[in-house]
Coordinates of C-alpha atoms and ligand atoms in Angstrom, one line a residue:
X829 CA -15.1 6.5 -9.0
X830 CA -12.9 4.4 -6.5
X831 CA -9.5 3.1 -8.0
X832 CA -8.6 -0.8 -7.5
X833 CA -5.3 -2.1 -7.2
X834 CA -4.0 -5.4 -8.4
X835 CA -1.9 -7.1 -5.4
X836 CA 0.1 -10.0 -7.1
X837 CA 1.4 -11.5 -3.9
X838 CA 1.4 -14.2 -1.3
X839 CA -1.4 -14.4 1.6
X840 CA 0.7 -14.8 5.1
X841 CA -1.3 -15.9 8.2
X842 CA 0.9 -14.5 10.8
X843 CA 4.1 -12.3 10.6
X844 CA 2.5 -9.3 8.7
X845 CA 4.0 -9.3 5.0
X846 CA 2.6 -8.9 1.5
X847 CA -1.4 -8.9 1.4
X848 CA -1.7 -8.8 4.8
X849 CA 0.1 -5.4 5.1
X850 CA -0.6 -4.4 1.8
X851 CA -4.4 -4.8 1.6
X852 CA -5.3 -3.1 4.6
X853 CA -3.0 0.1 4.0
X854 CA -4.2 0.5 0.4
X855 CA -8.1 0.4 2.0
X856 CA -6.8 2.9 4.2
X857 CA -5.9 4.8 1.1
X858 CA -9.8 4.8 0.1
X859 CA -8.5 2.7 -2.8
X860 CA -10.4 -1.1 -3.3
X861 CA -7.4 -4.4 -3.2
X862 CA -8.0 -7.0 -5.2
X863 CA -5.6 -9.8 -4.1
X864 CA -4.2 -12.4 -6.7
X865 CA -2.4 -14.4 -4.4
X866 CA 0.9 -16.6 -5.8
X867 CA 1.2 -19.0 -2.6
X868 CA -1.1 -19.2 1.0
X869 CA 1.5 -19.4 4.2
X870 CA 0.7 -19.9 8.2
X871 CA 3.6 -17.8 8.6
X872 CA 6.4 -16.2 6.0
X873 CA 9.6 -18.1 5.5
X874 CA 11.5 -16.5 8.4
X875 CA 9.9 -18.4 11.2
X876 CA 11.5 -21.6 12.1
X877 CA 8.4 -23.5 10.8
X878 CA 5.6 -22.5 8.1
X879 CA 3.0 -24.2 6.1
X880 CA 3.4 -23.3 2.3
X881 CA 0.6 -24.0 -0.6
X882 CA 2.0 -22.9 -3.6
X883 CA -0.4 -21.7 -5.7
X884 CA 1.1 -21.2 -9.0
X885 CA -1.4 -24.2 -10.5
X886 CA -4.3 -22.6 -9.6
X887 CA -3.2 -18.8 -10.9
X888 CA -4.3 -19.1 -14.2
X889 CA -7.8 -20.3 -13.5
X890 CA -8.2 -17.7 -10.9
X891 CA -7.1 -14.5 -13.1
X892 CA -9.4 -15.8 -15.9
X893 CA -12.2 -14.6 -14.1
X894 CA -10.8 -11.1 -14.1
X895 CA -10.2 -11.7 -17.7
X896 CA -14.0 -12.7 -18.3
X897 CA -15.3 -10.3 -16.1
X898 CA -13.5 -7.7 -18.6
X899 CA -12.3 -6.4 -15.2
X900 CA -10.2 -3.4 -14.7
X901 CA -7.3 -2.3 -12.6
X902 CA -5.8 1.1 -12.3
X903 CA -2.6 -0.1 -11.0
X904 CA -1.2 -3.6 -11.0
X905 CA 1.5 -4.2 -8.1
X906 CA 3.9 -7.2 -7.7
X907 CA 5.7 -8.3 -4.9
X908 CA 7.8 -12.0 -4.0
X909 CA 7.3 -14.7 -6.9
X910 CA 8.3 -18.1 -6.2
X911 CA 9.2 -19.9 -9.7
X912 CA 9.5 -19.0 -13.2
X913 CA 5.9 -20.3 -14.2
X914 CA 4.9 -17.6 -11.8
X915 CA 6.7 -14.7 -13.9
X916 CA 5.4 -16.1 -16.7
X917 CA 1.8 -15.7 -15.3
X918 CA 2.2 -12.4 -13.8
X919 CA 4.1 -11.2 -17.4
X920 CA 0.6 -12.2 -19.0
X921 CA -1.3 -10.5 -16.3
X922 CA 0.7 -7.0 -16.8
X923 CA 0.4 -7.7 -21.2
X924 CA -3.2 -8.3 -20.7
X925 CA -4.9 -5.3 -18.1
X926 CA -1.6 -2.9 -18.6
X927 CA -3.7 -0.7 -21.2
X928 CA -6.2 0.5 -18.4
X929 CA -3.4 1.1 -15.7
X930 CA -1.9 4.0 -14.8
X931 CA 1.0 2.3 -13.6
X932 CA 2.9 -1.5 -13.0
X933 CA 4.9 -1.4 -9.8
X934 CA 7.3 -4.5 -9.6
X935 CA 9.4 -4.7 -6.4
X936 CA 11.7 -7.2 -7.4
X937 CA 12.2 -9.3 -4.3
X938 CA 15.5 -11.2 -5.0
X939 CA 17.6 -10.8 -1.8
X940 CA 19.5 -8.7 0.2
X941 CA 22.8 -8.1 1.9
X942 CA 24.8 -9.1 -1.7
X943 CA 22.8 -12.4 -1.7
X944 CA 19.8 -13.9 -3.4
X945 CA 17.5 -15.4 -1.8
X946 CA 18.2 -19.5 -2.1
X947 CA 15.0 -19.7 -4.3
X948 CA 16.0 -17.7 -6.9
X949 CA 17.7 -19.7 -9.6
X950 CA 19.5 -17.8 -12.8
X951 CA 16.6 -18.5 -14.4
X952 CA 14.4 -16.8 -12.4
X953 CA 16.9 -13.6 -12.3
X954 CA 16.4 -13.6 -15.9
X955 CA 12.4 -13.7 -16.0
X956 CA 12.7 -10.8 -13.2
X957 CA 14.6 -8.8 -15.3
X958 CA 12.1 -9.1 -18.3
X959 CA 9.5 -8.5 -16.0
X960 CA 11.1 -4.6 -14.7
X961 CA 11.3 -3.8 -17.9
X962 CA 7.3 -3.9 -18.2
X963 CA 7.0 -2.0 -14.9
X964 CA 6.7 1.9 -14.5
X965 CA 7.8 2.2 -11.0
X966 CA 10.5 -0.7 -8.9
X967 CA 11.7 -0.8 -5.4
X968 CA 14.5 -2.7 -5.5
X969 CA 17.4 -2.7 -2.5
X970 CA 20.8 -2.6 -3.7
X971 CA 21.4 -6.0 -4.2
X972 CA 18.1 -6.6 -6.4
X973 CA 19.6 -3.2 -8.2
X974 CA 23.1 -4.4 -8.9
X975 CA 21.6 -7.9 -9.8
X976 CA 19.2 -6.6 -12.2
X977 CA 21.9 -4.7 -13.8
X978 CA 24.8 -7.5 -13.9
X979 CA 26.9 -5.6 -11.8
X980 CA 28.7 -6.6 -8.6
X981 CA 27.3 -5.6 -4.9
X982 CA 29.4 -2.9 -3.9
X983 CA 32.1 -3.9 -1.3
X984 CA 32.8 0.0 0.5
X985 CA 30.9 2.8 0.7
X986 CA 28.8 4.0 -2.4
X987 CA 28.4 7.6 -3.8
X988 CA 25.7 9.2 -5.3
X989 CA 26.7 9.5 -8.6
X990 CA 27.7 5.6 -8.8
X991 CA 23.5 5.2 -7.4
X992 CA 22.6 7.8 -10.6
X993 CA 24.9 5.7 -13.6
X994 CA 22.9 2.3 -12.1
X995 CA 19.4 3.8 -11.8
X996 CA 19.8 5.6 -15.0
X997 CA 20.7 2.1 -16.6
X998 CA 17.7 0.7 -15.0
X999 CA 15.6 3.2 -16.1
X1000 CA 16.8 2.6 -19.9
X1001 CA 15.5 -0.8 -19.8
X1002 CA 11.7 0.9 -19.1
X1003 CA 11.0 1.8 -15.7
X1004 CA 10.3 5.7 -14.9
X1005 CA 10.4 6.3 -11.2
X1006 CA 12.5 3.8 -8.9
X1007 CA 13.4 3.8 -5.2
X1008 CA 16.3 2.5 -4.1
X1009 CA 15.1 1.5 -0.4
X1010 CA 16.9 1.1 2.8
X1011 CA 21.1 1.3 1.4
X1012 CA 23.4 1.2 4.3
X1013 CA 26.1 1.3 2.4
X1014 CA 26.2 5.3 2.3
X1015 CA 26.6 6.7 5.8
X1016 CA 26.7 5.2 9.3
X1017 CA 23.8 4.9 11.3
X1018 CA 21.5 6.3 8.4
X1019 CA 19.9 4.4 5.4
X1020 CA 19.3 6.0 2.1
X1021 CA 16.4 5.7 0.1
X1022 CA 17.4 6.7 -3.4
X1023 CA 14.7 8.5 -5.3
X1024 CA 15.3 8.3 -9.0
X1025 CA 12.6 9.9 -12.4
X1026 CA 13.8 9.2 -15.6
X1027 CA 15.1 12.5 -17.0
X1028 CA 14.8 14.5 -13.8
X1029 CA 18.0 13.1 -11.8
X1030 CA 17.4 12.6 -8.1
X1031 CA 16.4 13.1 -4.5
X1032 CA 16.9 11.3 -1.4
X1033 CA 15.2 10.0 2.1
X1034 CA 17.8 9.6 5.0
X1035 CA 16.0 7.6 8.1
X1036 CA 17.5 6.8 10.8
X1037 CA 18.9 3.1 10.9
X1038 CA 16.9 2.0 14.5
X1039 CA 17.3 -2.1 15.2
X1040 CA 17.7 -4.8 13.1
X1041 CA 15.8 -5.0 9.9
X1042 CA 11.9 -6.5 10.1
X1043 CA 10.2 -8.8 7.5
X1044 CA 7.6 -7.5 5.6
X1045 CA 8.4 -3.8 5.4
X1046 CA 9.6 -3.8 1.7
X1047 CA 5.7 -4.8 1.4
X1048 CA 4.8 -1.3 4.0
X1049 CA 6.8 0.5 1.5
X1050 CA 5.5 -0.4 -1.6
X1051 CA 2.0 -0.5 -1.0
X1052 CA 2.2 3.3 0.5
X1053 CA 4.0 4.5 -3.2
X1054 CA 1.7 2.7 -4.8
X1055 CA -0.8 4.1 -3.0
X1056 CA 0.0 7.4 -2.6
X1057 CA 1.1 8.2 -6.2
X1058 CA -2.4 6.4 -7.9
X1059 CA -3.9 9.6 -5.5
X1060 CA -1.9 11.8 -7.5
X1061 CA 0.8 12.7 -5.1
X1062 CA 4.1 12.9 -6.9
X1063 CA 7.1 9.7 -6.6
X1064 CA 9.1 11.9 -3.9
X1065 CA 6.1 12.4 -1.7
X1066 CA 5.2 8.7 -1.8
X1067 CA 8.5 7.8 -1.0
X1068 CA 8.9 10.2 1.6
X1069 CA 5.3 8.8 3.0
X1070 CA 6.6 6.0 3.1
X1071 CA 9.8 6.1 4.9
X1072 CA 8.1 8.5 7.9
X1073 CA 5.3 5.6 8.6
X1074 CA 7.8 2.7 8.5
X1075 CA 10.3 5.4 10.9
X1076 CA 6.9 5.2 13.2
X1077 CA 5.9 1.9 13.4
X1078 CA 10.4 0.8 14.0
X1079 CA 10.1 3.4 17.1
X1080 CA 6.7 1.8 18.7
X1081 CA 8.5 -2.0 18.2
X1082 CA 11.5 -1.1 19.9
X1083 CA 9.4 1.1 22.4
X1084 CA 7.1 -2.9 23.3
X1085 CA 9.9 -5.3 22.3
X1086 CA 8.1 -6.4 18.9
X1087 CA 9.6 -9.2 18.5
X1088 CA 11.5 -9.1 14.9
X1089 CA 10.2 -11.7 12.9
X1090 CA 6.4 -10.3 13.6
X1091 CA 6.7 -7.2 11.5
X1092 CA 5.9 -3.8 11.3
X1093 CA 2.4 -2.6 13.6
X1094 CA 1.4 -1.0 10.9
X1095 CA -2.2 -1.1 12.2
X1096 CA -1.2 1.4 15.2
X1097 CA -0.9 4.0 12.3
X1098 CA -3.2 3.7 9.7
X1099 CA -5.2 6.7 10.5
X1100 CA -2.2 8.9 9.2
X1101 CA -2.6 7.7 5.5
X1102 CA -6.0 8.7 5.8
X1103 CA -6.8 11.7 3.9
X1104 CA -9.5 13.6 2.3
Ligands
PXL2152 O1 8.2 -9.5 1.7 C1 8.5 -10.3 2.7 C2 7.9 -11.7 2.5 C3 6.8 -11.9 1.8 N1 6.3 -13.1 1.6 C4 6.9 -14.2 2.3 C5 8.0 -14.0 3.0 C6 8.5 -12.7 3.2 C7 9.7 -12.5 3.9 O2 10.4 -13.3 4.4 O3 8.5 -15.0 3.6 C8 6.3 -15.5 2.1

């Protein structure tokens, strides 16, 4: 029987982030998206200009079919939330199909760089951190790691043991498996993405660190672990999945002058997350 995902996102017209990434990489994964969209945009908030249509008041409505349908999902994944009604409505989405899932991914999207994003008030940081503690897998960046934890963005360099004590601490609070994507902070030229299973310590992903950094490919990454791991492949190997496609599609954009804000050509290389 084909799996189905749960995508808990925005729909973006143009600039390739959350469904529109995420949907057509999980199909490529032979596995079925269902999208629950949280707000419609022409384009994602890094453009100059953008039409937005929250969608918050229509959410409830919309998942109640799913609800009546007696619908199932074998893994439920979350991505940019945009006020605390909307945590509120994705934490009653996770209590209510969690029981048929094999696994909640939440990527916390919060910020980045030390700084929240101006959207997200102290309330909202407090909802988020309820909400990880529901989820079995999160793919936060260092900032959304040190918020989530109360502790301050690191001003040096950052070892690996300091990255074990936080995602241990995370992983307390209820998630098992957690990346830690994209840190900078660890050696020049390089990012680190920091592997973490509860009980089994660590393992890491070094990429090279090629340009500036492109919208939408936190959404690349988490639909491939999601994706990969519900076809049985272990955390490491999603991860690692993960990081090599992004590493492709970084080379082709500086290769055609992609312009930033457009986002990862992910389509050039969905054939390689084919399998079977
Ligand atoms: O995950 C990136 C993202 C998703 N959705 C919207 C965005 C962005 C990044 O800017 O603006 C609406």
């Amino acid at each position: 029987m084909q799996k189905k995902i749960a995508l808990i996102n925005d729909i973006t017209g143009f600039g390739r982030c959350s469904v529109a990434v995420m949907a057509p990489i999980i199909s490529a994964m032979k596995i079925q998206a269902v999208a629950v969209p949280t707000a419609i945009l022409s384009a994602h908030t890094q453009f100059p200009t953008y039409y937005f249509d929250d969608y918050t008041p229509r959410m409830r409505d919309y998942i109640q079919t799913y609800k009546d349908l007696d619908l199932t999902f074998d893994a439920i994944a979350t991505g940019f939330l945009g006020s605390e009604e909307q945590v509120d409505i994705v934490d009653d989405f996770i209590r209510t199909f969690r029981s048929k899932s094999e696994f909640v991914l939440v990527d916390p999207v919060m910020g980045d760089y030390g700084q929240l994003y101006k959207t997200y008030t102290p309330a909202m940081c407090r909802k988020m951190k309820a909400l990880v503690q529901h989820a079995d897998i999160v793919t936060p960046n260092l900032t959304e790691l040190c918020t989530l934890l109360d502790v301050p963005y690191p001003t040096g360099k950052i070892t690996l043991s300091e990255l074990e004590k936080m995602c241990s601490d995370l992983s307390q609070l209820g998630p098992k498996h957690i990346v830690v994507t994209g840190i900078s902070l660890f050696s020049q030229g390089q990012l680190l993405n920091f592997i973490y299973n509860q009980n089994e310590g660590y393992r890491l992903v070094m990429v090279d660190k090629i340009g500036v950094d492109r919208s939408g490919t936190g959404d690349v990454i988490s639909a491939i672990v999601a994706g990969m791991f519900l076809n049985g492949h272990t955390f490491y190997e999603s991860v690692k999945k993960a990081a090599d496609f992004v590493t492709k599609c970084i080379f082709y954009c500086e290769r055609e002058n992609v312009p930033d804000q457009w986002g990862l050509p992910f389509e050039m290389y969905l054939g390689d997350l084919m399998e079977g």
